[in-house]
Short mmCIF file of C-alpha atoms in Angstrom, two decimals:
data_model
loop_
_atom_site.label_atom_id
_atom_site.label_comp_id
_atom_site.label_asym_id
_atom_site.label_seq_id
_atom_site.Cartn_x
_atom_site.Cartn_y
_atom_site.Cartn_z
CA GLN A 21 -53.69 -10.75 4.83
CA LYS A 22 -54.28 -14.59 5.17
CA GLU A 23 -55.39 -15.61 8.75
CA VAL A 24 -54.35 -18.46 10.85
CA GLU A 25 -56.59 -19.01 13.99
CA GLN A 26 -55.68 -20.97 17.13
CA ASN A 27 -57.48 -21.13 20.63
CA SER A 28 -55.03 -19.27 23.02
CA GLY A 29 -55.79 -21.70 25.74
CA PRO A 30 -54.29 -22.46 28.05
CA LEU A 31 -54.95 -26.19 27.25
CA SER A 32 -54.34 -28.19 30.36
CA VAL A 33 -53.56 -31.93 30.43
CA PRO A 34 -52.21 -34.45 32.80
CA GLU A 35 -48.85 -35.96 32.29
CA GLY A 36 -49.12 -39.00 30.03
CA ALA A 37 -52.17 -37.83 28.18
CA ILE A 38 -52.63 -36.80 24.64
CA ALA A 39 -52.57 -33.10 23.91
CA SER A 40 -54.40 -31.94 20.81
CA LEU A 41 -53.64 -28.52 19.39
CA ASN A 42 -55.81 -27.19 16.54
CA CYS A 43 -55.31 -24.59 13.92
CA THR A 44 -57.49 -23.22 10.98
CA TYR A 45 -56.35 -21.11 8.03
CA SER A 46 -58.05 -19.04 5.52
CA ASP A 47 -55.98 -19.26 2.45
CA ARG A 48 -57.44 -22.24 0.50
CA VAL A 49 -54.38 -22.67 -1.80
CA SER A 50 -51.72 -22.96 0.96
CA GLN A 51 -49.46 -26.01 0.56
CA SER A 52 -47.08 -25.90 3.47
CA PHE A 53 -47.77 -25.97 7.23
CA PHE A 54 -45.63 -25.85 10.32
CA TRP A 55 -45.66 -26.27 13.88
CA TYR A 56 -43.25 -24.43 16.18
CA ARG A 57 -42.79 -24.84 20.01
CA GLN A 58 -42.00 -21.65 21.95
CA TYR A 59 -40.83 -21.84 25.62
CA SER A 60 -41.39 -18.54 27.63
CA GLY A 61 -38.50 -16.09 26.85
CA LYS A 62 -37.16 -18.29 24.09
CA SER A 63 -37.38 -18.23 20.48
CA PRO A 64 -39.75 -20.49 18.28
CA GLU A 65 -38.39 -23.92 17.49
CA LEU A 66 -39.66 -25.78 14.41
CA ILE A 67 -40.87 -29.17 15.39
CA MET A 68 -43.07 -30.36 12.46
CA SER A 69 -43.99 -29.71 8.96
CA ILE A 70 -46.58 -31.13 6.89
CA TYR A 71 -47.45 -30.69 3.25
CA SER A 72 -49.75 -33.37 2.30
CA ASN A 73 -53.27 -34.40 3.45
CA GLY A 74 -53.21 -36.97 6.24
CA ASP A 75 -51.04 -37.82 9.16
CA LYS A 76 -47.28 -37.38 9.77
CA GLU A 77 -45.69 -38.78 12.74
CA ASP A 78 -42.22 -37.83 14.36
CA GLY A 79 -41.81 -39.47 17.74
CA ARG A 80 -44.44 -38.40 20.18
CA PHE A 81 -45.65 -35.79 17.63
CA THR A 82 -48.28 -36.31 14.96
CA ALA A 83 -49.33 -33.45 12.66
CA GLN A 84 -52.59 -33.86 10.79
CA LEU A 85 -53.57 -31.94 7.77
CA ASN A 86 -57.12 -31.59 6.03
CA LYS A 87 -56.95 -29.17 3.28
CA ALA A 88 -60.51 -29.57 2.19
CA SER A 89 -61.55 -28.21 5.84
CA GLN A 90 -58.54 -25.97 6.09
CA TYR A 91 -57.57 -27.55 9.31
CA VAL A 92 -54.20 -28.73 10.66
CA SER A 93 -53.48 -30.08 14.00
CA LEU A 94 -50.72 -31.36 16.26
CA LEU A 95 -51.11 -34.36 18.53
CA ILE A 96 -48.54 -34.90 21.34
CA ARG A 97 -48.67 -38.33 22.87
CA ASP A 98 -47.50 -39.14 26.43
CA SER A 99 -47.42 -35.38 27.29
CA GLN A 100 -44.64 -34.38 29.66
CA PRO A 101 -44.36 -31.44 31.85
CA SER A 102 -41.41 -30.33 29.45
CA ASP A 103 -43.85 -30.10 26.79
CA SER A 104 -45.42 -27.17 28.54
CA ALA A 105 -45.02 -24.33 25.93
CA THR A 106 -46.78 -22.16 23.46
CA TYR A 107 -47.43 -23.92 20.06
CA LEU A 108 -47.51 -21.78 16.99
CA CYS A 109 -49.12 -22.89 13.84
CA ALA A 110 -47.67 -21.31 10.63
CA VAL A 111 -48.97 -21.47 7.16
CA MET A 112 -46.98 -20.60 4.10
CA GLU A 113 -48.83 -17.94 1.81
CA ASN A 114 -48.91 -19.11 -1.78
CA THR A 115 -48.83 -15.62 -3.55
CA GLY A 116 -45.49 -14.37 -4.95
CA PHE A 117 -42.68 -14.86 -2.52
CA GLN A 118 -43.53 -17.56 -0.14
CA LYS A 119 -43.83 -16.23 3.37
CA LEU A 120 -45.21 -17.66 6.63
CA VAL A 121 -48.26 -16.50 8.42
CA PHE A 122 -48.42 -17.34 12.06
CA GLY A 123 -51.26 -17.92 14.58
CA THR A 124 -51.05 -16.40 17.80
CA GLY A 125 -50.24 -19.64 19.54
CA THR A 126 -51.90 -22.07 21.99
CA ARG A 127 -50.51 -22.27 25.51
CA LEU A 128 -50.04 -25.99 26.71
CA LEU A 129 -49.83 -26.86 30.37
CA VAL A 130 -48.90 -30.34 31.29
CA SER A 131 -49.26 -31.15 34.99
CA PRO A 132 -47.31 -33.81 36.63
CA ASP B 26 -28.44 -25.03 15.35
CA ALA B 27 -29.15 -22.69 12.31
CA GLY B 28 -25.97 -20.71 13.20
CA ILE B 29 -27.96 -17.39 13.73
CA THR B 30 -26.66 -14.73 15.97
CA GLN B 31 -28.70 -11.63 16.83
CA SER B 32 -27.19 -8.45 18.44
CA PRO B 33 -27.79 -6.77 20.72
CA ARG B 34 -29.80 -9.22 22.62
CA HIS B 35 -31.20 -6.53 24.99
CA LYS B 36 -31.50 -2.81 24.40
CA VAL B 37 -33.26 0.09 26.01
CA THR B 38 -33.33 3.32 23.91
CA GLU B 39 -34.97 6.62 24.14
CA THR B 40 -37.88 7.65 21.77
CA GLY B 41 -36.60 9.27 18.64
CA THR B 42 -33.25 7.64 18.49
CA PRO B 43 -32.13 5.41 15.69
CA VAL B 44 -31.59 1.60 16.56
CA THR B 45 -30.17 -1.08 14.56
CA LEU B 46 -30.42 -4.68 15.19
CA ARG B 47 -28.07 -7.13 13.45
CA CYS B 48 -28.69 -10.55 12.48
CA HIS B 49 -25.54 -12.75 11.41
CA GLN B 50 -25.75 -16.18 10.02
CA THR B 51 -22.84 -18.61 9.19
CA GLU B 52 -24.39 -20.90 6.76
CA ASN B 53 -24.84 -18.92 3.68
CA HIS B 54 -28.61 -19.11 3.53
CA ARG B 55 -30.23 -17.05 0.82
CA TYR B 56 -33.58 -16.11 2.61
CA MET B 57 -33.50 -14.02 5.86
CA TYR B 58 -36.48 -12.49 7.71
CA TRP B 59 -37.20 -10.04 10.51
CA TYR B 60 -40.19 -10.59 12.62
CA ARG B 61 -41.56 -8.86 15.84
CA GLN B 62 -43.67 -10.76 18.49
CA ASP B 63 -46.19 -8.91 20.64
CA PRO B 64 -48.81 -10.23 23.13
CA GLY B 65 -52.03 -10.82 21.10
CA HIS B 66 -50.42 -10.34 17.66
CA GLY B 67 -48.10 -13.31 17.55
CA LEU B 68 -45.23 -13.29 14.97
CA ARG B 69 -45.38 -10.71 12.38
CA LEU B 70 -43.17 -10.34 9.37
CA ILE B 71 -41.43 -6.82 9.00
CA HIS B 72 -39.09 -7.32 6.12
CA TYR B 73 -37.42 -10.21 4.43
CA SER B 74 -34.60 -10.76 1.97
CA TYR B 75 -34.05 -13.12 -0.77
CA GLY B 76 -30.37 -12.23 -1.60
CA VAL B 77 -27.86 -9.58 -1.24
CA LYS B 78 -29.39 -6.16 -1.64
CA ASP B 79 -32.83 -7.89 -2.51
CA THR B 80 -35.26 -7.03 0.19
CA ASP B 81 -38.93 -6.42 0.48
CA LYS B 82 -41.59 -5.41 3.01
CA GLY B 83 -43.61 -7.60 5.13
CA GLU B 84 -46.85 -7.11 6.98
CA VAL B 85 -45.56 -4.32 9.55
CA SER B 86 -42.84 -2.49 7.69
CA ASP B 87 -43.77 1.00 8.64
CA GLY B 88 -40.98 2.55 10.63
CA TYR B 89 -38.40 0.07 9.81
CA SER B 90 -35.88 -0.38 7.13
CA VAL B 91 -33.44 -3.11 6.28
CA SER B 92 -30.13 -3.62 4.63
CA ARG B 93 -28.23 -6.62 3.25
CA SER B 94 -24.89 -5.87 1.87
CA LYS B 95 -23.49 -9.34 2.50
CA THR B 96 -25.08 -12.73 2.48
CA GLU B 97 -24.32 -13.40 6.12
CA ASP B 98 -25.67 -10.00 7.63
CA PHE B 99 -29.32 -8.63 7.73
CA LEU B 100 -29.70 -5.41 9.50
CA LEU B 101 -33.01 -3.94 10.87
CA THR B 102 -33.03 -0.16 11.44
CA LEU B 103 -35.59 1.81 13.48
CA GLU B 104 -35.00 5.19 12.02
CA SER B 105 -36.66 6.92 14.99
CA ALA B 106 -37.83 4.69 17.59
CA THR B 107 -41.30 4.88 19.12
CA SER B 108 -42.76 3.29 22.07
CA SER B 109 -44.97 1.13 19.82
CA GLN B 110 -41.83 -0.50 18.58
CA THR B 111 -41.15 -1.91 21.99
CA SER B 112 -41.08 -5.58 21.27
CA VAL B 113 -39.00 -8.71 20.82
CA TYR B 114 -37.51 -9.01 17.54
CA PHE B 115 -36.72 -12.25 15.82
CA CYS B 116 -34.43 -12.86 12.82
CA ALA B 117 -34.90 -16.01 10.87
CA ILE B 118 -33.60 -17.85 7.99
CA SER B 119 -35.02 -20.30 5.42
CA GLU B 120 -33.01 -23.19 3.89
CA SER B 121 -33.07 -24.17 0.10
CA SER B 122 -35.66 -22.45 -1.85
CA GLY B 123 -37.39 -20.67 0.88
CA THR B 124 -40.32 -23.07 0.86
CA GLY B 125 -39.59 -24.70 4.11
CA GLY B 126 -40.04 -23.51 7.59
CA ASN B 127 -38.13 -20.60 9.15
CA TYR B 128 -35.40 -21.19 11.74
CA PHE B 129 -35.12 -18.46 14.37
CA GLY B 130 -32.44 -16.60 16.16
CA GLU B 131 -32.57 -16.10 19.84
CA GLY B 132 -34.18 -12.79 19.66
CA SER B 133 -33.52 -9.16 20.60
CA TRP B 134 -35.63 -7.61 23.44
CA LEU B 135 -36.02 -3.84 22.57
CA THR B 136 -37.65 -1.26 24.95
CA VAL B 137 -38.27 2.23 23.78
CA VAL B 138 -38.73 4.67 26.71
#
């Protein structure tokens, strides 16, 4: 079973700051990476996907991928209290049928 | 909105009874998944389907079976529920070739007493 590691947090940042969430993975041949946001008692929501090395920006979110270091991160600029949630990193296995392996998530707290 | 409906949303059942959770999708996606989510373990894949009557096991399939007789419905059955199966169960779909991210239903909270 491939592994995806995240710091469980909580990561506390003040409103307006940049939140940086990190994820490492063990499968060197993985090609597809995803970030999900999950509010307490709700289902995970896909917010970012990234497939190539470098940065991918979408609004206040930037995903960063470094395949050589097996590292993917999510930056949230101008953090808002509404961003307080658990962020799940997911990596697609590259063996046979392509399935996602999830990290256990990082809890983010944005204080007003 | 990926058009996924799970039922029941909440259920309390007794140990040893069979339980079936239903996942219904309205957008004709080929790939469907069942996950469970537990504190400290994150989301773990139970079973998945890549077409009608085409299913396979995931990471934590023991004690679970699935069926998919129609594209739109993917059923998860606990043959004889145990307390260790108390969890939140999420159904998900994947668009196109299955290489993109999963889109999740609202979840089914199951308590086995």
